[in-house]
PDB file of C-alpha atoms in Angstrom:
ATOM      1  CA  MET A   1     130.162  94.772 115.448  1.00 83.00           C
ATOM      2  CA  MET A   2     127.363  95.022 117.943  1.00 86.00           C
ATOM      3  CA  ASP A   3     125.563  97.599 116.063  1.00 89.00           C
ATOM      4  CA  TYR A   4     125.946  95.448 112.862  1.00 91.00           C
ATOM      5  CA  ILE A   5     124.459  92.530 115.165  1.00 92.00           C
ATOM      6  CA  LEU A   6     121.511  94.630 116.155  1.00 92.00           C
ATOM      7  CA  ALA A   7     120.793  95.671 112.729  1.00 93.00           C
ATOM      8  CA  ALA A   8     120.381  92.210 111.457  1.00 93.00           C
ATOM      9  CA  VAL A   9     118.007  91.342 114.186  1.00 94.00           C
ATOM     10  CA  ALA A  10     116.268  94.066 113.502  1.00 93.00           C
ATOM     11  CA  ALA A  11     116.090  93.432 109.651  1.00 94.00           C
ATOM     12  CA  LEU A  12     115.385  89.741 109.964  1.00 95.00           C
ATOM     13  CA  LEU A  13     112.583  91.033 112.342  1.00 94.00           C
ATOM     14  CA  LEU A  14     111.227  93.475 110.170  1.00 95.00           C
ATOM     15  CA  ILE A  15     111.212  90.988 106.882  1.00 95.00           C
ATOM     16  CA  SER A  16     109.941  87.833 108.810  1.00 95.00           C
ATOM     17  CA  GLY A  17     106.978  90.490 110.134  1.00 95.00           C
ATOM     18  CA  ALA A  18     106.243  91.678 106.960  1.00 95.00           C
ATOM     19  CA  LEU A  19     106.260  88.089 105.477  1.00 96.00           C
ATOM     20  CA  PHE A  20     103.700  87.031 108.362  1.00 95.00           C
ATOM     21  CA  ALA A  21     101.211  89.994 107.665  1.00 95.00           C
ATOM     22  CA  LEU A  22     101.453  89.118 103.982  1.00 95.00           C
ATOM     23  CA  SER A  23     100.526  85.132 104.563  1.00 95.00           C
ATOM     24  CA  ALA A  24      97.965  86.284 106.402  1.00 95.00           C
ATOM     25  CA  ALA A  25      96.519  88.475 103.932  1.00 95.00           C
ATOM     26  CA  ILE A  26      96.936  85.789 101.262  1.00 95.00           C
ATOM     27  CA  GLY A  27      95.295  83.492 103.777  1.00 94.00           C
ATOM     28  CA  LEU A  28      92.209  85.831 103.969  1.00 93.00           C
ATOM     29  CA  LEU A  29      92.039  85.911 100.369  1.00 92.00           C
ATOM     30  CA  ARG A  30      92.168  82.115  99.638  1.00 92.00           C
ATOM     31  CA  LEU A  31      90.453  80.205 102.610  1.00 91.00           C
ATOM     32  CA  PRO A  32      86.588  79.413 101.749  1.00 89.00           C
ATOM     33  CA  ASP A  33      84.573  80.942 104.724  1.00 89.00           C
ATOM     34  CA  LEU A  34      84.216  83.572 107.584  1.00 90.00           C
ATOM     35  CA  TYR A  35      85.315  81.084 110.419  1.00 90.00           C
ATOM     36  CA  THR A  36      88.719  79.364 108.633  1.00 91.00           C
ATOM     37  CA  ARG A  37      90.018  82.949 107.474  1.00 92.00           C
ATOM     38  CA  MET A  38      89.424  83.820 111.274  1.00 92.00           C
ATOM     39  CA  HIS A  39      92.191  81.532 111.784  1.00 89.00           C
ATOM     40  CA  ALA A  40      94.717  83.416 109.298  1.00 90.00           C
ATOM     41  CA  ALA A  41      93.478  86.626 110.038  1.00 90.00           C
ATOM     42  CA  SER A  42      93.542  86.567 114.128  1.00 91.00           C
ATOM     43  CA  LYS A  43      96.671  84.054 114.697  1.00 92.00           C
ATOM     44  CA  VAL A  44      99.086  85.477 111.846  1.00 93.00           C
ATOM     45  CA  GLY A  45      97.654  88.898 112.000  1.00 92.00           C
ATOM     46  CA  THR A  46      99.036  89.286 115.294  1.00 93.00           C
ATOM     47  CA  VAL A  47     102.318  87.827 114.936  1.00 94.00           C
ATOM     48  CA  GLY A  48     103.234  89.832 111.862  1.00 94.00           C
ATOM     49  CA  SER A  49     102.332  93.133 113.857  1.00 94.00           C
ATOM     50  CA  GLY A  50     103.987  91.821 117.076  1.00 94.00           C
ATOM     51  CA  LEU A  51     107.252  91.113 115.006  1.00 94.00           C
ATOM     52  CA  LEU A  52     107.278  94.400 113.947  1.00 95.00           C
ATOM     53  CA  LEU A  53     106.559  96.235 116.866  1.00 94.00           C
ATOM     54  CA  LEU A  54     109.451  94.059 118.242  1.00 94.00           C
ATOM     55  CA  ALA A  55     111.532  95.187 115.769  1.00 93.00           C
ATOM     56  CA  ALA A  56     110.948  98.810 116.424  1.00 93.00           C
ATOM     57  CA  GLY A  57     111.576  98.723 119.852  1.00 93.00           C
ATOM     58  CA  LEU A  58     114.883  96.609 119.749  1.00 92.00           C
ATOM     59  CA  TYR A  59     116.202  99.043 117.021  1.00 92.00           C
ATOM     60  CA  SER A  60     115.717 102.212 118.885  1.00 89.00           C
ATOM     61  CA  GLN A  61     117.820 100.893 121.563  1.00 87.00           C
ATOM     62  CA  ASP A  62     116.196 102.327 124.468  1.00 89.00           C
ATOM     63  CA  LEU A  63     114.515 100.286 127.331  1.00 93.00           C
ATOM     64  CA  ALA A  64     111.600 102.377 127.659  1.00 93.00           C
ATOM     65  CA  ILE A  65     110.863 102.221 124.019  1.00 93.00           C
ATOM     66  CA  LEU A  66     111.454  98.617 123.929  1.00 93.00           C
ATOM     67  CA  ALA A  67     108.774  98.213 127.118  1.00 94.00           C
ATOM     68  CA  ARG A  68     106.443  99.869 125.380  1.00 92.00           C
ATOM     69  CA  ALA A  69     106.716  98.249 122.114  1.00 93.00           C
ATOM     70  CA  ILE A  70     106.387  94.707 124.345  1.00 94.00           C
ATOM     71  CA  ALA A  71     103.365  96.099 125.831  1.00 93.00           C
ATOM     72  CA  GLY A  72     101.760  96.630 122.297  1.00 92.00           C
ATOM     73  CA  PHE A  73     102.383  93.617 121.428  1.00 94.00           C
ATOM     74  CA  VAL A  74     101.110  91.816 124.609  1.00 94.00           C
ATOM     75  CA  PHE A  75      97.836  94.103 124.246  1.00 93.00           C
ATOM     76  CA  LEU A  76      97.686  92.614 120.590  1.00 92.00           C
ATOM     77  CA  LEU A  77      98.062  89.052 121.970  1.00 93.00           C
ATOM     78  CA  LEU A  78      95.112  89.528 124.471  1.00 93.00           C
ATOM     79  CA  THR A  79      92.484  91.387 122.756  1.00 93.00           C
ATOM     80  CA  ALA A  80      92.802  89.347 118.971  1.00 92.00           C
ATOM     81  CA  PRO A  81      91.323  85.954 120.363  1.00 92.00           C
ATOM     82  CA  VAL A  82      88.809  88.017 122.172  1.00 93.00           C
ATOM     83  CA  SER A  83      87.401  90.004 119.068  1.00 93.00           C
ATOM     84  CA  ALA A  84      87.690  87.022 117.037  1.00 92.00           C
ATOM     85  CA  HIS A  85      85.594  85.052 119.273  1.00 92.00           C
ATOM     86  CA  LEU A  86      82.820  87.587 119.816  1.00 93.00           C
ATOM     87  CA  LEU A  87      82.870  88.058 115.901  1.00 93.00           C
ATOM     88  CA  ALA A  88      82.725  84.547 115.509  1.00 91.00           C
ATOM     89  CA  ARG A  89      79.846  83.921 117.613  1.00 91.00           C
ATOM     90  CA  ALA A  90      78.027  86.801 116.446  1.00 92.00           C
ATOM     91  CA  ALA A  91      78.217  85.372 112.808  1.00 91.00           C
ATOM     92  CA  HIS A  92      76.894  81.967 113.848  1.00 89.00           C
ATOM     93  CA  LEU A  93      74.202  83.329 115.981  1.00 89.00           C
ATOM     94  CA  SER A  94      73.096  85.295 113.125  1.00 88.00           C
ATOM     95  CA  GLY A  95      72.987  81.945 110.702  1.00 84.00           C
ATOM     96  CA  TYR A  96      76.366  82.710 108.805  1.00 83.00           C
ATOM     97  CA  GLN A  97      76.876  79.021 107.305  1.00 82.00           C
ATOM     98  CA  LEU A  98      80.261  77.367 107.694  1.00 83.00           C
ATOM     99  CA  GLY A  99      81.776  76.406 104.449  1.00 80.00           C
ATOM    100  CA  ALA A 100      81.404  73.037 102.112  1.00 81.00           C
ATOM    101  CA  VAL A 101      84.754  71.769 103.573  1.00 83.00           C
ATOM    102  CA  SER A 102      83.677  72.054 107.405  1.00 83.00           C
ATOM    103  CA  VAL A 103      82.628  68.658 108.955  1.00 85.00           C
ATOM    104  CA  ARG A 104      81.614  69.506 112.567  1.00 83.00           C
ATOM    105  CA  ASP A 105      79.447  72.231 113.522  1.00 81.00           C
ATOM    106  CA  ASP A 106      79.445  71.499 117.600  1.00 80.00           C
ATOM    107  CA  LEU A 107      77.608  74.945 118.145  1.00 79.00           C
ATOM    108  CA  GLY A 108      74.621  74.485 115.675  1.00 76.00           C
ATOM    109  CA  LYS A 109      73.675  71.403 117.758  1.00 70.00           C
ATOM    110  CA  ARG A 110      71.919  72.618 120.745  1.00 60.00           C
TER     111      ARG A 110
ATOM    112  CA  MET B   1     131.551  99.965 103.136  1.00 83.00           C
ATOM    113  CA  ILE B   2     127.944  98.648 104.804  1.00 86.00           C
ATOM    114  CA  THR B   3     126.873 100.702 107.739  1.00 90.00           C
ATOM    115  CA  PRO B   4     124.368  98.977 110.135  1.00 85.00           C
ATOM    116  CA  ALA B   5     121.826 102.023 109.196  1.00 89.00           C
ATOM    117  CA  ASP B   6     121.920 100.909 105.301  1.00 91.00           C
ATOM    118  CA  ILE B   7     120.930  97.510 106.359  1.00 92.00           C
ATOM    119  CA  VAL B   8     118.084  98.485 108.001  1.00 92.00           C
ATOM    120  CA  ALA B   9     116.950 101.144 105.747  1.00 93.00           C
ATOM    121  CA  VAL B  10     117.084  98.194 103.071  1.00 94.00           C
ATOM    122  CA  ALA B  11     114.940  95.781 105.259  1.00 94.00           C
ATOM    123  CA  SER B  12     112.103  98.459 106.317  1.00 93.00           C
ATOM    124  CA  SER B  13     112.137  99.304 102.527  1.00 95.00           C
ATOM    125  CA  ALA B  14     111.448  95.942 101.715  1.00 95.00           C
ATOM    126  CA  ALA B  15     109.174  95.362 104.695  1.00 95.00           C
ATOM    127  CA  LEU B  16     107.317  98.547 103.325  1.00 95.00           C
ATOM    128  CA  ILE B  17     106.368  96.953  99.856  1.00 95.00           C
ATOM    129  CA  ILE B  18     105.490  93.764 101.250  1.00 95.00           C
ATOM    130  CA  LEU B  19     102.842  95.565 103.731  1.00 95.00           C
ATOM    131  CA  GLY B  20     101.729  97.704 101.177  1.00 95.00           C
ATOM    132  CA  LEU B  21     100.763  94.298  99.079  1.00 95.00           C
ATOM    133  CA  ALA B  22      99.192  92.811 102.195  1.00 95.00           C
ATOM    134  CA  LEU B  23      97.299  95.980 102.364  1.00 95.00           C
ATOM    135  CA  ILE B  24      96.017  95.658  98.747  1.00 95.00           C
ATOM    136  CA  LEU B  25      94.809  92.088  99.497  1.00 95.00           C
ATOM    137  CA  THR B  26      93.211  92.817 102.352  1.00 94.00           C
ATOM    138  CA  VAL B  27      91.307  95.943 101.079  1.00 95.00           C
ATOM    139  CA  TRP B  28      90.357  93.661  97.897  1.00 94.00           C
ATOM    140  CA  ARG B  29      88.819  91.049 100.747  1.00 93.00           C
ATOM    141  CA  VAL B  30      87.095  94.217 102.432  1.00 93.00           C
ATOM    142  CA  VAL B  31      85.320  95.166  98.659  1.00 94.00           C
ATOM    143  CA  ALA B  32      84.640  91.495  97.910  1.00 90.00           C
ATOM    144  CA  GLY B  33      83.773  89.974 100.983  1.00 79.00           C
ATOM    145  CA  PRO B  34      80.526  88.341 100.502  1.00 88.00           C
ATOM    146  CA  THR B  35      78.998  88.747 103.869  1.00 89.00           C
ATOM    147  CA  LEU B  36      79.337  91.466 106.218  1.00 91.00           C
ATOM    148  CA  PRO B  37      81.401  89.400 109.215  1.00 92.00           C
ATOM    149  CA  ASP B  38      84.103  88.721 106.295  1.00 93.00           C
ATOM    150  CA  ARG B  39      84.131  92.621 105.839  1.00 93.00           C
ATOM    151  CA  ILE B  40      84.207  93.211 109.396  1.00 94.00           C
ATOM    152  CA  LEU B  41      87.175  90.902 109.582  1.00 94.00           C
ATOM    153  CA  ALA B  42      89.039  92.325 106.965  1.00 94.00           C
ATOM    154  CA  LEU B  43      88.898  95.774 108.659  1.00 94.00           C
ATOM    155  CA  ASP B  44      89.924  94.073 111.963  1.00 93.00           C
ATOM    156  CA  MET B  45      93.284  93.030 109.728  1.00 94.00           C
ATOM    157  CA  LEU B  46      93.453  96.151 108.082  1.00 94.00           C
ATOM    158  CA  THR B  47      94.418  97.946 111.773  1.00 94.00           C
ATOM    159  CA  GLY B  48      96.769  95.130 112.319  1.00 93.00           C
ATOM    160  CA  ILE B  49      98.736  95.575 109.175  1.00 94.00           C
ATOM    161  CA  SER B  50      98.593  99.129 109.771  1.00 94.00           C
ATOM    162  CA  ILE B  51      99.759  98.589 113.451  1.00 94.00           C
ATOM    163  CA  GLY B  52     102.971  97.164 111.486  1.00 94.00           C
ATOM    164  CA  LEU B  53     103.071  99.569 108.980  1.00 94.00           C
ATOM    165  CA  ILE B  54     103.488 102.448 111.826  1.00 95.00           C
ATOM    166  CA  ALA B  55     106.283 100.184 113.853  1.00 94.00           C
ATOM    167  CA  VAL B  56     108.160  99.967 110.278  1.00 94.00           C
ATOM    168  CA  ILE B  57     107.939 103.704 109.716  1.00 94.00           C
ATOM    169  CA  ALA B  58     109.017 104.257 113.461  1.00 93.00           C
ATOM    170  CA  VAL B  59     112.332 102.297 112.360  1.00 93.00           C
ATOM    171  CA  LYS B  60     112.477 104.102 109.063  1.00 92.00           C
ATOM    172  CA  THR B  61     112.668 107.624 110.247  1.00 92.00           C
ATOM    173  CA  GLY B  62     113.582 107.087 114.038  1.00 89.00           C
ATOM    174  CA  PHE B  63     110.918 108.465 115.696  1.00 89.00           C
ATOM    175  CA  SER B  64     109.818 106.525 118.689  1.00 87.00           C
ATOM    176  CA  LEU B  65     106.811 108.102 119.178  1.00 91.00           C
ATOM    177  CA  TYR B  66     105.115 106.431 116.576  1.00 92.00           C
ATOM    178  CA  ILE B  67     104.835 103.451 118.725  1.00 93.00           C
ATOM    179  CA  ASP B  68     102.631 104.851 120.871  1.00 93.00           C
ATOM    180  CA  ILE B  69     100.314 105.875 118.189  1.00 94.00           C
ATOM    181  CA  ALA B  70     100.443 102.362 116.893  1.00 93.00           C
ATOM    182  CA  ILE B  71      99.497 100.928 120.596  1.00 92.00           C
ATOM    183  CA  SER B  72      96.420 103.510 120.557  1.00 93.00           C
ATOM    184  CA  LEU B  73      95.319 102.350 117.052  1.00 94.00           C
ATOM    185  CA  GLY B  74      95.381  98.538 118.521  1.00 92.00           C
ATOM    186  CA  LEU B  75      93.017 100.024 121.264  1.00 92.00           C
ATOM    187  CA  VAL B  76      90.303 101.684 118.988  1.00 93.00           C
ATOM    188  CA  GLY B  77      90.748  98.727 116.021  1.00 92.00           C
ATOM    189  CA  PHE B  78      89.775  96.221 119.009  1.00 93.00           C
ATOM    190  CA  LEU B  79      86.732  98.344 120.407  1.00 94.00           C
ATOM    191  CA  ALA B  80      85.422  98.906 116.550  1.00 94.00           C
ATOM    192  CA  THR B  81      85.330  94.903 116.227  1.00 94.00           C
ATOM    193  CA  VAL B  82      83.844  94.381 119.154  1.00 94.00           C
ATOM    194  CA  ALA B  83      80.945  97.198 118.333  1.00 94.00           C
ATOM    195  CA  PHE B  84      80.923  95.653 114.798  1.00 93.00           C
ATOM    196  CA  ALA B  85      80.249  92.214 116.221  1.00 93.00           C
ATOM    197  CA  ARG B  86      77.703  93.573 118.401  1.00 93.00           C
ATOM    198  CA  PHE B  87      76.000  95.183 115.622  1.00 92.00           C
ATOM    199  CA  VAL B  88      76.245  91.829 113.749  1.00 91.00           C
ATOM    200  CA  LEU B  89      74.415  90.205 116.850  1.00 89.00           C
ATOM    201  CA  SER B  90      71.673  93.024 117.169  1.00 90.00           C
ATOM    202  CA  ARG B  91      70.809  92.924 113.205  1.00 86.00           C
ATOM    203  CA  GLY B  92      69.345  89.542 114.353  1.00 80.00           C
ATOM    204  CA  SER B  93      68.976  86.527 112.279  1.00 81.00           C
ATOM    205  CA  ILE B  94      69.737  86.683 108.551  1.00 78.00           C
ATOM    206  CA  LYS B  95      67.720  83.866 107.639  1.00 75.00           C
ATOM    207  CA  SER B  96      64.153  85.638 109.168  1.00 66.00           C
ATOM    208  CA  PRO B  97      62.265  87.497 105.852  1.00 57.00           C
ATOM    209  CA  ALA B  98      62.892  90.791 105.818  1.00 55.00           C
ATOM    210  CA  PRO B  99      59.986  92.675 108.453  1.00 53.00           C
ATOM    211  CA  THR B 100      57.522  94.988 106.521  1.00 52.00           C
ATOM    212  CA  SER B 101      55.632  96.769 108.937  1.00 48.00           C
ATOM    213  CA  PRO B 102      56.976  98.388 112.246  1.00 50.00           C
ATOM    214  CA  ALA B 103      54.797  95.988 114.500  1.00 48.00           C
ATOM    215  CA  LYS B 104      56.347  92.597 112.540  1.00 44.00           C
ATOM    216  CA  ALA B 105      59.697  94.528 113.012  1.00 46.00           C
ATOM    217  CA  SER B 106      59.260  94.556 116.723  1.00 48.00           C
ATOM    218  CA  SER B 107      57.717  91.111 117.057  1.00 47.00           C
ATOM    219  CA  SER B 108      60.775  89.728 114.865  1.00 47.00           C
ATOM    220  CA  THR B 109      63.586  91.420 116.575  1.00 47.00           C
ATOM    221  CA  LYS B 110      62.058  90.143 119.955  1.00 46.00           C
ATOM    222  CA  ALA B 111      61.730  86.760 118.444  1.00 47.00           C
ATOM    223  CA  SER B 112      65.578  86.844 117.605  1.00 47.00           C
ATOM    224  CA  ALA B 113      66.191  88.224 121.046  1.00 46.00           C
ATOM    225  CA  LYS B 114      64.641  85.182 122.737  1.00 46.00           C
ATOM    226  CA  LYS B 115      66.347  83.081 120.421  1.00 47.00           C
ATOM    227  CA  ARG B 116      69.781  84.003 121.431  1.00 48.00           C
ATOM    228  CA  HIS B 117      71.198  83.472 125.088  1.00 49.00           C
ATOM    229  CA  GLY B 118      71.475  86.759 127.066  1.00 45.00           C
ATOM    230  CA  GLY B 119      69.242  88.409 124.610  1.00 44.00           C
ATOM    231  CA  GLY B 120      67.100  90.162 127.478  1.00 44.00           C
ATOM    232  CA  ARG B 121      69.644  92.549 128.476  1.00 45.00           C
ATOM    233  CA  LYS B 122      69.547  95.994 127.331  1.00 44.00           C
ATOM    234  CA  ARG B 123      71.210  97.021 124.084  1.00 42.00           C
TER     235      ARG B 123
END
């Protein structure tokens, strides 16, 4: 019975993580400019990868591997905002314009 | 009689198909993205999806060593994105006209370095 519960939880994590990654890819395609695409890529993509790592750690039934998977998830969670912020700042300073849907540009007023 | 291994096998196969679709869409953005930062963002996303794909393969094959590979791929992907962002920053403004002579090139890079904060540091 315990095996079935574990397998169901792992399957749910696998499917939901894959769907998160797919929605991030769709957002990367459909959103109008770089600064809006960054939301989809950095937030949703990180959650998708983290759920898949968590599924792999849980299904292995080993505490060391689960700890490693959680460490990988935490590392992703720490580095995704940093890289997205650096890229957005570099693009804005290089003069890449916001899309037509944007209403405010606080960084450009300086 | 459905065993737990069957449930996970079906789920991981479905996850592989969905992640393959996501990878194709992201590669489309890498190819079609109108600007350089768009392509860099899509490459960052590709490494993120690849980490998930490696985790799914770890579930499917039972080799837990794949998780270490996924963590190291995350390290490399983060550093690659930071380096690409630095390259975009050091390329300067895209609005300035393309320099034709070496003297003009040095002056234009100096101007762009003066325009951004902290541009005087070593690059």
